[in-house]
Coordinates of C-alpha atoms in Angstrom, one line a residue:
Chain R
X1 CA 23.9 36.0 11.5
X2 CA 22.4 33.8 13.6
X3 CA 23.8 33.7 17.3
X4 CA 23.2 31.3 20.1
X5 CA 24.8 32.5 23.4
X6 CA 24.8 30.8 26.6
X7 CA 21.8 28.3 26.1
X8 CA 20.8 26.3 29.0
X9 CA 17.7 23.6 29.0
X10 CA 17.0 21.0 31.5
X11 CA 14.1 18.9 31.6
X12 CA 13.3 18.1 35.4
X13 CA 17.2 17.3 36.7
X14 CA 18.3 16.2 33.2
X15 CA 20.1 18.9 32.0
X16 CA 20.0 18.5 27.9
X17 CA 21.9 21.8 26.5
X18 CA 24.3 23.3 29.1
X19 CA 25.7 26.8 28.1
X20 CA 26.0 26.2 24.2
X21 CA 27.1 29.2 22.6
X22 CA 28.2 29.2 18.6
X23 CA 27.5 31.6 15.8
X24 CA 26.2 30.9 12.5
X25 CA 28.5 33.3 9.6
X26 CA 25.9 34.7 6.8
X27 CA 26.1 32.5 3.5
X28 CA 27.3 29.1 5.1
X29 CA 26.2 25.9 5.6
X30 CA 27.1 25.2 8.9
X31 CA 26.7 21.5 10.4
X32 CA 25.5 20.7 14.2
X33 CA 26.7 16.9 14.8
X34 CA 26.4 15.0 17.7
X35 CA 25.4 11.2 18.9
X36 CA 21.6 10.3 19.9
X37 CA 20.9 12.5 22.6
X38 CA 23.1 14.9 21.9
X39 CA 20.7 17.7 22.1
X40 CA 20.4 18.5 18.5
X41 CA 17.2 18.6 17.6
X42 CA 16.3 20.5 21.4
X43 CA 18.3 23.3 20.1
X44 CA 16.6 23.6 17.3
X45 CA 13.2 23.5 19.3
X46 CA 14.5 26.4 21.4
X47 CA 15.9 28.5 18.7
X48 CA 12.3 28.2 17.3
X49 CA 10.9 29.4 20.1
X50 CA 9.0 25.6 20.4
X51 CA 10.7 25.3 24.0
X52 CA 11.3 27.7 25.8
X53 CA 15.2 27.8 27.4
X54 CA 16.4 28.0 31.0
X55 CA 19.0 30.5 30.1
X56 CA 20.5 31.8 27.3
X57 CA 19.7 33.9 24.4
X58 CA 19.2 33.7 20.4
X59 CA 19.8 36.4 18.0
X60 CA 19.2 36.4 14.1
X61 CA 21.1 39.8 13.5
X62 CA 20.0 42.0 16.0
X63 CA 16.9 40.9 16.8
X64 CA 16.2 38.9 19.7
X65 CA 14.1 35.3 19.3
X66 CA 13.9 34.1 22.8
X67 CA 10.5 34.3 23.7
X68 CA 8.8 35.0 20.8
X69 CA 6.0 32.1 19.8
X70 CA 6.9 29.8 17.0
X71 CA 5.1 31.7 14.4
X72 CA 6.6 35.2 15.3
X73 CA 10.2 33.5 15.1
X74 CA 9.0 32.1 11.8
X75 CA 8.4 35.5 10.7
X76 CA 11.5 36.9 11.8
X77 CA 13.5 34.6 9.4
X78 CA 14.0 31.5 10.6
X79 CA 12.4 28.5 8.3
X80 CA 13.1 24.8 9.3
X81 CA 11.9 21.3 8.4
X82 CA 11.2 18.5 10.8
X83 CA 13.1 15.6 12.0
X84 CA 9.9 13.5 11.6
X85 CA 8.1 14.4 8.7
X86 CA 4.9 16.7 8.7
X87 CA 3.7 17.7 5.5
X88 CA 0.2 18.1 4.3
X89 CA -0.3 14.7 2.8
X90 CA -3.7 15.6 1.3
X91 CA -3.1 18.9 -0.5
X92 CA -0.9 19.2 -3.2
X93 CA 2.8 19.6 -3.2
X94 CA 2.0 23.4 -5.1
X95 CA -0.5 24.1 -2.0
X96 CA 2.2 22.4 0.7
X97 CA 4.8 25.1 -0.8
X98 CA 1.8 28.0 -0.7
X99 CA 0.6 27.4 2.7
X100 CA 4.2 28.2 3.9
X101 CA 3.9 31.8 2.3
X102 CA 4.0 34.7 4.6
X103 CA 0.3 36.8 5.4
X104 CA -2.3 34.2 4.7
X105 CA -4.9 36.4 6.7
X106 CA -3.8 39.7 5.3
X107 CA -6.8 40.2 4.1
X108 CA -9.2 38.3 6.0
X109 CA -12.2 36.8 4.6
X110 CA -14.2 40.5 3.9
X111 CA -10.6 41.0 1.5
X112 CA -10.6 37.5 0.2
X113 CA -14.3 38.8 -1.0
X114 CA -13.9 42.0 -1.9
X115 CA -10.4 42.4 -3.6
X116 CA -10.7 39.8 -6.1
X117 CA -8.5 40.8 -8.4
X118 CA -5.6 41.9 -6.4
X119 CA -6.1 38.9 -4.9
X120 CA -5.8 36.9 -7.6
X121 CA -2.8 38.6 -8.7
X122 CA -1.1 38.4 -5.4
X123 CA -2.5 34.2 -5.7
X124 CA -0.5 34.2 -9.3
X125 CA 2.7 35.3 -8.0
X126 CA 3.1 32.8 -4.8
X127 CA 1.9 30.0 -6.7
X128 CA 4.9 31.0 -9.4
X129 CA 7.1 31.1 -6.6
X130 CA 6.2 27.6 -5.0
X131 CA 6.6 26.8 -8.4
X132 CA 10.4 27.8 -8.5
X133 CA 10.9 26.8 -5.2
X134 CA 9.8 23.2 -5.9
X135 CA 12.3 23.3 -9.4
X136 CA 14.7 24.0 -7.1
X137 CA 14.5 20.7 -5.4
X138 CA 13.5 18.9 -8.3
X139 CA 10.2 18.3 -7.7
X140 CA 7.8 21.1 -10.0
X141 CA 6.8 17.9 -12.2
X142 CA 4.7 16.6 -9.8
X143 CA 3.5 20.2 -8.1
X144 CA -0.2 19.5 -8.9
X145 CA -0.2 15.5 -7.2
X146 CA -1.0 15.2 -3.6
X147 CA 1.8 15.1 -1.2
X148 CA 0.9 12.0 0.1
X149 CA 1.5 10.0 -3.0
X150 CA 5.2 11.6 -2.4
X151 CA 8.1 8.9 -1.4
X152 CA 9.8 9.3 1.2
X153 CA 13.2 11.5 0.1
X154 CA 10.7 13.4 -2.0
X155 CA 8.5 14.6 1.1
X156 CA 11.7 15.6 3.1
X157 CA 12.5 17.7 -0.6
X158 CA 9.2 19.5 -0.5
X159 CA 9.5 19.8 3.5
X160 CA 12.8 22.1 2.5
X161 CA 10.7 23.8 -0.6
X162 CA 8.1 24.5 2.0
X163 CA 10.6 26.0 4.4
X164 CA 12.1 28.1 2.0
X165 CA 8.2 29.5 1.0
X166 CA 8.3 31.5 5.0
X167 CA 11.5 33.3 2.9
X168 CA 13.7 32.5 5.7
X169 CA 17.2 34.5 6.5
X170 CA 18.6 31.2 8.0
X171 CA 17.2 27.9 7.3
X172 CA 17.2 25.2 9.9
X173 CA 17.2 21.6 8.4
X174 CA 16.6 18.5 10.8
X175 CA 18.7 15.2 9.1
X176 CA 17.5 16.1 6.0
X177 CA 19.1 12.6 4.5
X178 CA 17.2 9.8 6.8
X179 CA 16.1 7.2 5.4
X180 CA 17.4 8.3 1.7
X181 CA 19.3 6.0 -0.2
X182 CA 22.5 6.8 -1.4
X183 CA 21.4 8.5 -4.3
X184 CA 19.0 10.3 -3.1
X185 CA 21.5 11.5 -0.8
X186 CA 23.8 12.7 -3.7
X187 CA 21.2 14.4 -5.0
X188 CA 19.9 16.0 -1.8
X189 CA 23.9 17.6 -0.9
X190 CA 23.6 18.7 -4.6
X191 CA 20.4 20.8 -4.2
X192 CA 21.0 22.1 -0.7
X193 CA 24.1 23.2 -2.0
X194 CA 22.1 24.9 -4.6
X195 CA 20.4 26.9 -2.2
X196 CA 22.9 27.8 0.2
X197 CA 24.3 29.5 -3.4
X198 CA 21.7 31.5 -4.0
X199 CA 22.0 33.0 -0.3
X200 CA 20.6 31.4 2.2
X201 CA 22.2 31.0 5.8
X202 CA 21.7 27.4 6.5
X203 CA 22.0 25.1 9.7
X204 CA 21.9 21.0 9.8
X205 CA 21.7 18.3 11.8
X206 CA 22.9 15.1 10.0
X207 CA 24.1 12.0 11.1
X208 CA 25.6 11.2 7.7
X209 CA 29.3 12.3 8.1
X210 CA 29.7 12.5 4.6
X211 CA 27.1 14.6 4.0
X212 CA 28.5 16.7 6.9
X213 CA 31.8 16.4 5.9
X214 CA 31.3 17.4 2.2
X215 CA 28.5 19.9 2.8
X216 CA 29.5 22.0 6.0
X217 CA 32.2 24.5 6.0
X218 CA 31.9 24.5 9.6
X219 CA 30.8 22.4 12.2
X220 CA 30.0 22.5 16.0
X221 CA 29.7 18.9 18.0
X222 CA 27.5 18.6 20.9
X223 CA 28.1 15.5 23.5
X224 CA 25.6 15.3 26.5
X225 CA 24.6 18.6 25.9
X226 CA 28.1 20.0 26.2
X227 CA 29.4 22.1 22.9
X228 CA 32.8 19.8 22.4
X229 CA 34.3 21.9 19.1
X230 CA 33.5 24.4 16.9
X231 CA 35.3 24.3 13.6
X232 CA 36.4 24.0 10.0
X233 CA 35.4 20.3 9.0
X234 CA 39.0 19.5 8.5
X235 CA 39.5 20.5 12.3
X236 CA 36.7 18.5 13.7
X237 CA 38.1 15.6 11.9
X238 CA 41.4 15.8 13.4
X239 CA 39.7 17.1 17.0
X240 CA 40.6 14.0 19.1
X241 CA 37.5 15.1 21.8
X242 CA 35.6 14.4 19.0
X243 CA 36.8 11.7 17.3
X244 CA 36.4 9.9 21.2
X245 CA 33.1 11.0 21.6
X246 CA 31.4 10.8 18.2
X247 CA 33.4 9.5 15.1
X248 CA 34.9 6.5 16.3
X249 CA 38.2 5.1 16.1
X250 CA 37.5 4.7 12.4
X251 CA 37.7 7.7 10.8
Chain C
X1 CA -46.1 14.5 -9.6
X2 CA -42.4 12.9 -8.9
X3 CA -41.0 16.0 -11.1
X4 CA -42.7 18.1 -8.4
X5 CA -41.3 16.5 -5.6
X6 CA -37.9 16.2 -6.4
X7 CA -38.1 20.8 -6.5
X8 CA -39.8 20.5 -3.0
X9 CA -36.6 18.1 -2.2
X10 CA -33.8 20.6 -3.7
X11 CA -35.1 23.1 -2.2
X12 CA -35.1 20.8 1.3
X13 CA -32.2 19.2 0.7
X14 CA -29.8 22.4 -0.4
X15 CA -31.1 24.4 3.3
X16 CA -30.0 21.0 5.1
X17 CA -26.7 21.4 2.9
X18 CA -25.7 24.8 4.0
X19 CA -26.6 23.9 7.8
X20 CA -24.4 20.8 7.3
X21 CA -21.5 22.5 5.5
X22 CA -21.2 25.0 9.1
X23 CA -20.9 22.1 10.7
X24 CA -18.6 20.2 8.9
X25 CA -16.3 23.0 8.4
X26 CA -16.1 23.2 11.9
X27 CA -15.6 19.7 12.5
X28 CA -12.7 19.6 9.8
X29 CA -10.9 22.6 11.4
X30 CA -12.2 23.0 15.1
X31 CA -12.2 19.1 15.3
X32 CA -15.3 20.1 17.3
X33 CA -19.0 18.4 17.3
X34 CA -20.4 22.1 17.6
X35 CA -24.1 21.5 19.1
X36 CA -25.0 25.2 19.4
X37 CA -25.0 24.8 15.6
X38 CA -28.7 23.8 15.9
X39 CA -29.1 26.9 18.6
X40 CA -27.2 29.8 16.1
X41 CA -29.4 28.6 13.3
X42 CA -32.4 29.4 15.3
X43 CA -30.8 33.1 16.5
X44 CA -30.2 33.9 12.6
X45 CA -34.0 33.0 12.5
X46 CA -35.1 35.6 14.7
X47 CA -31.9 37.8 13.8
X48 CA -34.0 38.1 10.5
X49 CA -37.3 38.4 12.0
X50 CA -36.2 41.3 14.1
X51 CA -34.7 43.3 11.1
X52 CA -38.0 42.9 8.9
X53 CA -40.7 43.6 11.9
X54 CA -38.5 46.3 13.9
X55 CA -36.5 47.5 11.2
X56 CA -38.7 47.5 8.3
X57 CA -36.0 45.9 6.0
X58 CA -36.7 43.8 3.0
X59 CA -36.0 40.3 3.9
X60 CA -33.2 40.0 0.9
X61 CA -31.6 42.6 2.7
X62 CA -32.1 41.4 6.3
X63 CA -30.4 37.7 5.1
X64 CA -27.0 38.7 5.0
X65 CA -27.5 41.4 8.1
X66 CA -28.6 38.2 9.7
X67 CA -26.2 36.2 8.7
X68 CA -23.7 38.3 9.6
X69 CA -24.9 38.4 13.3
X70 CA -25.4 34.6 13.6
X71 CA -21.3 34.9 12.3
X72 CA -20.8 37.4 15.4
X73 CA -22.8 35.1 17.3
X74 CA -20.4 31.9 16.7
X75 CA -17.4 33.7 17.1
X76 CA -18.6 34.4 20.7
X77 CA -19.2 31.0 21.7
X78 CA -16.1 30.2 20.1
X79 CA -14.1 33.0 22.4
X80 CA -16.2 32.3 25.6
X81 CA -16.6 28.6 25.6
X82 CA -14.2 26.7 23.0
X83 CA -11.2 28.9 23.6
X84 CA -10.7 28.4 26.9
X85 CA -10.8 24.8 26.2
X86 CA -8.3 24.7 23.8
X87 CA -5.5 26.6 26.0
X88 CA -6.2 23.7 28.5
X89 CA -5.7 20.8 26.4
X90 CA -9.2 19.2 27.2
X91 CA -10.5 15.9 26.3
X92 CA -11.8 16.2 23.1
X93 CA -15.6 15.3 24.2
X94 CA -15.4 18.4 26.0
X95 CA -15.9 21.2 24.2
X96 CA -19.1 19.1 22.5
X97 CA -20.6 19.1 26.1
X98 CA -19.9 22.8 26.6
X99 CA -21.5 23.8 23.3
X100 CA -24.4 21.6 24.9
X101 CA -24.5 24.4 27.5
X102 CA -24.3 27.2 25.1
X103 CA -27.1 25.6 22.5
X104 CA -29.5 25.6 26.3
X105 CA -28.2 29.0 27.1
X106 CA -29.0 30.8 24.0
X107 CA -32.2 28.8 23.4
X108 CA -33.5 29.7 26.9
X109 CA -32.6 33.0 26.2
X110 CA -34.6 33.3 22.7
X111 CA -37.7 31.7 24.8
X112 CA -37.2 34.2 27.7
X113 CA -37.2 37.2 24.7
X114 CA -39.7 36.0 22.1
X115 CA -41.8 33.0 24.0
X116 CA -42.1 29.7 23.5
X117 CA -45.1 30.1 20.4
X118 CA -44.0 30.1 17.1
X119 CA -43.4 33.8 15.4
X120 CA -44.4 34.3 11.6
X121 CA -43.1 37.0 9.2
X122 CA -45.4 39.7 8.9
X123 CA -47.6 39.4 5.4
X124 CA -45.8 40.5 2.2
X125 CA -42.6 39.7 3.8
X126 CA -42.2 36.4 1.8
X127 CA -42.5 36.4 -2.0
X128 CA -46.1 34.8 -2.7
X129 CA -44.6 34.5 -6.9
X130 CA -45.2 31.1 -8.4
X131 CA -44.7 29.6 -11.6
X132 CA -46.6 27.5 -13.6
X133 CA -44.7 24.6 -16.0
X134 CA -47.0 22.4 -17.2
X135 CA -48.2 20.4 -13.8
X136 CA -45.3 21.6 -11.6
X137 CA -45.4 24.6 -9.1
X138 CA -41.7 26.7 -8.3
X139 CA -42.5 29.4 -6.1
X140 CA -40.2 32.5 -6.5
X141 CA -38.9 31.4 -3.1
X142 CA -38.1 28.1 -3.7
X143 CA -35.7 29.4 -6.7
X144 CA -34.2 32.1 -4.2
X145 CA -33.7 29.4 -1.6
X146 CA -32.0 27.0 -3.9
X147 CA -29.7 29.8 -5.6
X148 CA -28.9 31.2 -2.7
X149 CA -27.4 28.1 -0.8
X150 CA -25.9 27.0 -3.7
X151 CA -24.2 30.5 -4.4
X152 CA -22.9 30.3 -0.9
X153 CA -21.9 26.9 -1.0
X154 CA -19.7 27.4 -4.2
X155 CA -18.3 30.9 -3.1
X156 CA -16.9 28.3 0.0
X157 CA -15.9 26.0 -2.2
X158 CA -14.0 28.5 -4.5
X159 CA -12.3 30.5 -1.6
X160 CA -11.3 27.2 0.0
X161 CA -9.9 25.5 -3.3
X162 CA -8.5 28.7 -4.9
X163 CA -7.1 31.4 -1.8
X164 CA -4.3 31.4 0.2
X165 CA -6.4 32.0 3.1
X166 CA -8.4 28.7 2.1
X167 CA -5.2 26.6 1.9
X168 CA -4.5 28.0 5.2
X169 CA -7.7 26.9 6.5
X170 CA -7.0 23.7 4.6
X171 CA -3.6 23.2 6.4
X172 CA -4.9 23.7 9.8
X173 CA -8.0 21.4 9.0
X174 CA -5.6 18.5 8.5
X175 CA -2.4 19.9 11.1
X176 CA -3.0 22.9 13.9
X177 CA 0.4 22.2 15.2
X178 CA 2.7 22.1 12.1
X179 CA 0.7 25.4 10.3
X180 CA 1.5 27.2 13.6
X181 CA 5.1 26.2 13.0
X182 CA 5.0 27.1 9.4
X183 CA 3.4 30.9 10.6
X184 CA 0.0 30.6 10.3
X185 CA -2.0 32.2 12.8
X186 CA -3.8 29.2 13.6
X187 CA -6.2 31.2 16.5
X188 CA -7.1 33.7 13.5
X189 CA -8.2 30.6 11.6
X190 CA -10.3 28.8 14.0
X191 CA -11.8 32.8 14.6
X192 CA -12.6 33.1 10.8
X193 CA -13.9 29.4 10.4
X194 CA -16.1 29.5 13.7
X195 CA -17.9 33.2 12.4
X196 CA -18.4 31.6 9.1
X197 CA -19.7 28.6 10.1
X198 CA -22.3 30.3 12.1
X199 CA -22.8 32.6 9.2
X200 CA -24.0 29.7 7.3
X201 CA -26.0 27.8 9.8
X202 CA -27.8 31.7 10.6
X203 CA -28.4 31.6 7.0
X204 CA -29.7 28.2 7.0
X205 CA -31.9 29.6 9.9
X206 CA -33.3 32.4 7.8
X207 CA -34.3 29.9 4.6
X208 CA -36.3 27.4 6.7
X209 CA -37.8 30.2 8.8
X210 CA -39.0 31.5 5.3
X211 CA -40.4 28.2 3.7
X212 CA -42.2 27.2 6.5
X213 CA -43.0 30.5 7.9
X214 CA -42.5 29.5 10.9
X215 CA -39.3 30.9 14.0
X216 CA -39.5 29.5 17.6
X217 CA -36.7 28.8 19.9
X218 CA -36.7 25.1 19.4
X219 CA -36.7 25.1 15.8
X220 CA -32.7 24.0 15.5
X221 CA -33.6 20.8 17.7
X222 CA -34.6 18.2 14.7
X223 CA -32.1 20.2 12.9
X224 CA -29.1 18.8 14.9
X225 CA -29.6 14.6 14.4
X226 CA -30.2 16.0 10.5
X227 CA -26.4 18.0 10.1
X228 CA -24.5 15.3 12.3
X229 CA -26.4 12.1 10.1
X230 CA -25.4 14.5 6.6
X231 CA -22.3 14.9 7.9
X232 CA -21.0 11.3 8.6
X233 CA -23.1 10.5 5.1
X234 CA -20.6 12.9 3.3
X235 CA -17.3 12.3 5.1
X236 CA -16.6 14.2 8.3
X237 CA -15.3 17.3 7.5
X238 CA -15.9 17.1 3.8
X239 CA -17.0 20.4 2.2
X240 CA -18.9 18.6 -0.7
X241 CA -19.8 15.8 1.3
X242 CA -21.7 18.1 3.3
X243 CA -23.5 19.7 0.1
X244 CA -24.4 15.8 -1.5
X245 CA -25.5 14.4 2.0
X246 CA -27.8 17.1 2.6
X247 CA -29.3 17.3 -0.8
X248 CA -30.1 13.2 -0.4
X249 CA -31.5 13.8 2.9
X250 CA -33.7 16.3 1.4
X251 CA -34.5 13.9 -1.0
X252 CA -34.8 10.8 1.3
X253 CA -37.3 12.8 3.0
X254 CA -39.2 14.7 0.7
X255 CA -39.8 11.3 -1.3
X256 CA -40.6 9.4 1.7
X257 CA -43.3 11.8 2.8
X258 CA -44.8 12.2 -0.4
X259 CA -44.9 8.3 -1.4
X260 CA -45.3 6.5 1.8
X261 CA -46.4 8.7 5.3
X262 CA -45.0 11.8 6.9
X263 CA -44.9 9.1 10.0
X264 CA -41.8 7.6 8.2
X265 CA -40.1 10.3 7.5
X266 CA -36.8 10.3 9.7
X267 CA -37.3 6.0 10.0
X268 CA -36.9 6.0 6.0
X269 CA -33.7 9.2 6.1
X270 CA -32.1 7.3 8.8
X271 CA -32.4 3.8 7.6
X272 CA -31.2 4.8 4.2
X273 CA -28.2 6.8 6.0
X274 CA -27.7 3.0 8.1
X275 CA -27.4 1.4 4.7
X276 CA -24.8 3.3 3.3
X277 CA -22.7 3.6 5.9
X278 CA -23.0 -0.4 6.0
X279 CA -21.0 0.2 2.6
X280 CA -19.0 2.9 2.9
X281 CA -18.0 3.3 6.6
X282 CA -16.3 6.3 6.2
X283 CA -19.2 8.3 4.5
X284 CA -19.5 8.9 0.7
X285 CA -16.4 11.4 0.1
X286 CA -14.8 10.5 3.3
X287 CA -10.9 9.4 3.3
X288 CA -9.7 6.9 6.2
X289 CA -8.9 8.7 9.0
X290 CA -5.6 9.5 9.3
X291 CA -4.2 12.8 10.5
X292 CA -1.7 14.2 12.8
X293 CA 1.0 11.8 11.5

C-alpha cells in the first residue's frame, strides 16, 4: 500500500533518515518505534510532502508522493494527525471534522451563491459524516461545543476524527497516546482498532510499548536514522539490535 | 428630533459597517492591516459613476457591476503586492506599508483620470423619494442603504457560519499552516477573501458616494482612521464586531454632531472608542489573542 524506498534526509551534515525503506501491507496497523531522535516524526514530514527528501521515494499504490505539496499528498490519501496538537480551538468539534472534508472551493463563492440547494444538501451529508466520524471516537456528544473547551486526550481523538474527514487510504498517526492517562489510553487502542477494522491502512509512531505491542502487527525501529528491524511484534521483541538500542534490558 | 437622528446614524453607521467588515475579514484571514481598503472604496466610487454617466445604467444595477470590479480590483493588489510577500516570509508590518504604496498608486491614478474636484451623479440618478412619519424624514435612499448593507452583511455572515467554504475560510483565519496540511487551498482562500473584501469596501464606496453625492479621489482618507478604530472596537477580525462597531460609530457621530458641534465630531467617536477599550482591551466581541498554538 504505502511504500517508502530508499529515503535519505540530512539537515546541513546531520544526516536524520539514511536509506529507510519499509512497506506498509493494506489493512494493518503497522508501528514505527524508535528513541528521541530517531527520525520518526521526519519521516512522517517527508512522506507528507512537508519536507522535502535528499533521496528516496514514496508510493501509496502506484502513485508517486515525492514532490507533491502537502495538500496534493493529502488528496492522494494520506491523512495524519500531529505530534503537537493543532486543532481549531475556536470552532466546533462538528466544524474541526468538516473543514477536513475534501473540495471546500468546489464551488467557489459565485456556487456557494447560486446553488443553494445542492449546496445545502451536499452541507447535510458531510456534517452527517463528521458526525459518524466523531461517534467513532467517542466524541458526537459534544460535536456542537468548541474544540477548545476539549481536554487534552479528547483533542488528540478529534485530531484522528479530523484526519479520517480527508478520507484517507492510509492514515498516519503521530503518538497518538501522549499525555493520556492510562485509561484514556485503553480506550484510545480500542477505537483505533475500530478503525483500522473498518479498512483503513494505518501507520504510528508511539512511544508506549504497550500500545505498540498490543496494537501493531508489525513494526519497523529506527535508531539514528538507520531502519534497525522490520517485523512481527513478537520478532522485534526478541530482536536483540533492538532490544540494545531501544527497549532496554528490561523487557 | 432624537428619533430622526438615530435613522441618519443607521444609515451612517451600517455604510461604516460594511467598510469595516472588508477590513476585518481581511485582517482575520490575511492577518494584514490592508490600507488600500480606504483607496478600493474610493475606485468602487467612481466604478459606479462611470457605469451611470458612460453607461447609462441605473445605479441599482451599476452597485453590484461596481462592486464586482472593486472585488477584481482587491484581488489584484492582493496578487501584485501581498503575494509576493507572503512567499518571502516578510515581517508582518510589511505588507501594511506596501498596501501604503498601492492606496497612493491607485489614488494618484483616480486624480490623474477624473481630477482632484469632487464628481456628482448626474440628476435623477439618486432616488429623491421621502417619507413622511409624523416629524421624521426616511428618504427612499436611506432605506436602500440600510437594507442593502445589512443584506450583505448577513449573506457574509450566513456563508461564513453555514458553508463549507466558510469553515474553510474560518480555519485558515485562525491556522494558514495546519488547513494547508488538512487540504485546503489556503492561496484560493486568501484569493476569495481579498476579492470580497474589496467587493464590500467598493460597495461601501458606492453608498457614501450616493448619500452625500459626492466621488473624489480622497474620499477613502477619513474613511481609514474610521474602519481600523471600528475594528479594534469590535474585536480584530470579528465579523459582527465589525457590523456593532460601525453602527456605534455612526451613532457616536451622528449624535455628536447633531447635539453638540460638527467640530467634535471625531474628538467625541474617538474618545468614546478610548473609553471602551479602557474596559475591554480586546474590543467588544474580541477573544484574547491566541492563535497559532
Amino acid at each position: 500500500m504505502l511504500r517508502i524506498n530508499g529515503l535519505t534526509k540530512q539537515f546541513g551534515g546531520l544526516r536524520v533518515l539514511d536509506e529507510v525503506s519499509f512497506q506498509v501491507p493494506e489493512g494493518i496497523i503497522y508501528g514505527l518505534i524508535g528513541p528521541n531522535g530517531a527520525g520518526k516524526t521526519t519521516l512522517f514530514n517527508l512522506i507528507t510532502g512537508i519536507l522535502k527528501s535528499n533521496t528516496g521515494t514514496v508510493h501509496l499504490g502506484d502513485e508517486l508522493l515525492t514532490g507533491l505539496p502537502p495538500h496534493r499528498v493529502t488528496q492522494a490519501g494520506i491523512g495524519r494527525t500531529f505530534q503537537n496538537i493543532r486543532i481549531f480551538r475556536e470552532m466546533t468539534l462538528l466544524e474541526n471534522v468538516m473543514v477536513g472534508m475534501h473540495d471546500h472551493l468546489r464551488y467557489g463563492l459565485a456556487g456557494t451563491l447560486l446553488a443553494l440547494p445542492s449546496h445545502r444538501r451536499e452541507e447535510k451529508r458531510g456534517r452527517e459524516r463528521a458526525r459518524e466520524l466523531l461517534s467513532w471516537l467517542s466524541l458526537d456528544t459534544k460535536a456542537t461545543i468548541e474544540a477548545g473547551s476539549l481536554s487534552y486526550g479528547e483533542q488528540r481523538k478529534l485530531e484522528l476524527a479530523r484526519a479520517l474527514a480527508t478520507e484517507p487510504k492510509v492514515l498516519l498517526i503521530d503518538e497518538p497516546a501522549a499525555g493520556m492517562n492510562p485509561a484514556e489510553t485503553e480506550e484510545l487502542m480500542g477505537e483505533i482498532t475500530c478503525i483500522s477494522r473498518r479498512g483503513y491502512t494505518i501507520l504510528l509512531i508511539e512511544h508506549d510499548m504497550r500500545l505498540v505491542m498490543g496494537l501493531c502487527q508489525r513494526i519497523a525501529v529506527l535508531n539514528f536514522g538507520v531502519l534497525i528491524a522490520e517485523g512481527a511484534p513478537a520478532e522485534i521483541r526478541c530482536n536483540p539490535e533492538v532490544v540494545e538500542a531501544y527497549l532496554g534490558k528490561d523487557v | 428630533m432624537i428619533a430622526q437622528q438615530l435613522i441618519n446614524a443607521l444609515t451612517l453607521g451600517s455604510v461604516y459597517a460594511l467598510f469595516a467588515l472588508g477590513f476585518t475579514l481581511v485582517f482575520g484571514v490575511l492577518e494584514v492591516i490592508n490600507l488600500a481598503h480606504g483607496a478600493v472604496f474610493m475606485a468602487g466610487a467612481y466604478a459606479a459613476l462611470l457605469l451611470v454617466t458612460k453607461a447609462n445604467l441605473n445605479i441599482w444595477v451599476a452597485l453590484p457591476l461596481a462592486m464586482l470590479a472593486s472585488g477584481a480590483l482587491g484581488l489584484l493588489i492582493d496578487q501584485i503586492v501581498l503575494k509576493p510577500l507572503r512567499g518571502r516570509r516578510a515581517h508582518h508590518l510589511m505588507p501594511m506599508i506596501a498596501t501604503i504604496g498601492a492606496a497612493t498608486l491607485i489614488t494618484n491614478a483616480a486624480q490623474g483620470i477624473f481630477g482632484a474636484e469632487t464628481s456628482r451623479f448626474p440628476l435623477g440618478t439618486i432616488p429623491e423619494e421621502s417619507f413622511q412619519i409624523g416629524t421624521i424624514r426616511i428618504t427612499e435612499l436611506q432605506i436602500a442603504i440600510v437594507i442593502i448593507s445589512f443584506l450583505l452583511m448577513l449573506l457574509l455572515m450566513v456563508i461564513l457560519k453555514k458553508t463549507r467554504l466558510g469553515k474553510a475560510v474560518r480555519a485558515v483565519a485562525e491556522n494558514p499552516q495546519t488547513s494547508y496540511l488538512l487540504g485546503i487551498n489556503v492561496e484560493g482562500v486568501f484569493r476569495l477573501v481579498s476579492f470580497t473584501a474589496a467587493a464590500l469596501g467598493g460597495g461601501a464606496g458606492v453608498l457614501i458616494g450616493l448619500s452625500f453625492n459626492a466621488i473624489f479621489p480622497f474620499m477613502g482618507q477619513p474613511l481609514m482612521p474610521k474602519g481600523i478604530a471600528v475594528i479594534i472596537l469590535g474585536g480584530m477580525g470579528d465579523v459582527r464586531g465589525a457590523m456593532v462597531g460601525g453602527l456605534f460609530l455612526g451613532v457616536a457621530e451622528v449624535m455628536s454632531v447633531a447635539y453638540l458641534s460638527s467640530d467634535y465630531r471625531d474628538a467625541v467617536a474617538f474618545g468614546l472608542l478610548f473609553l471602551i477599550l479602557l474596559v475591554r482591551p480586546s474590543g467588544l466581541f474580541g477573544r484574547v489573542l491566541e492563535r497559532k498554538a
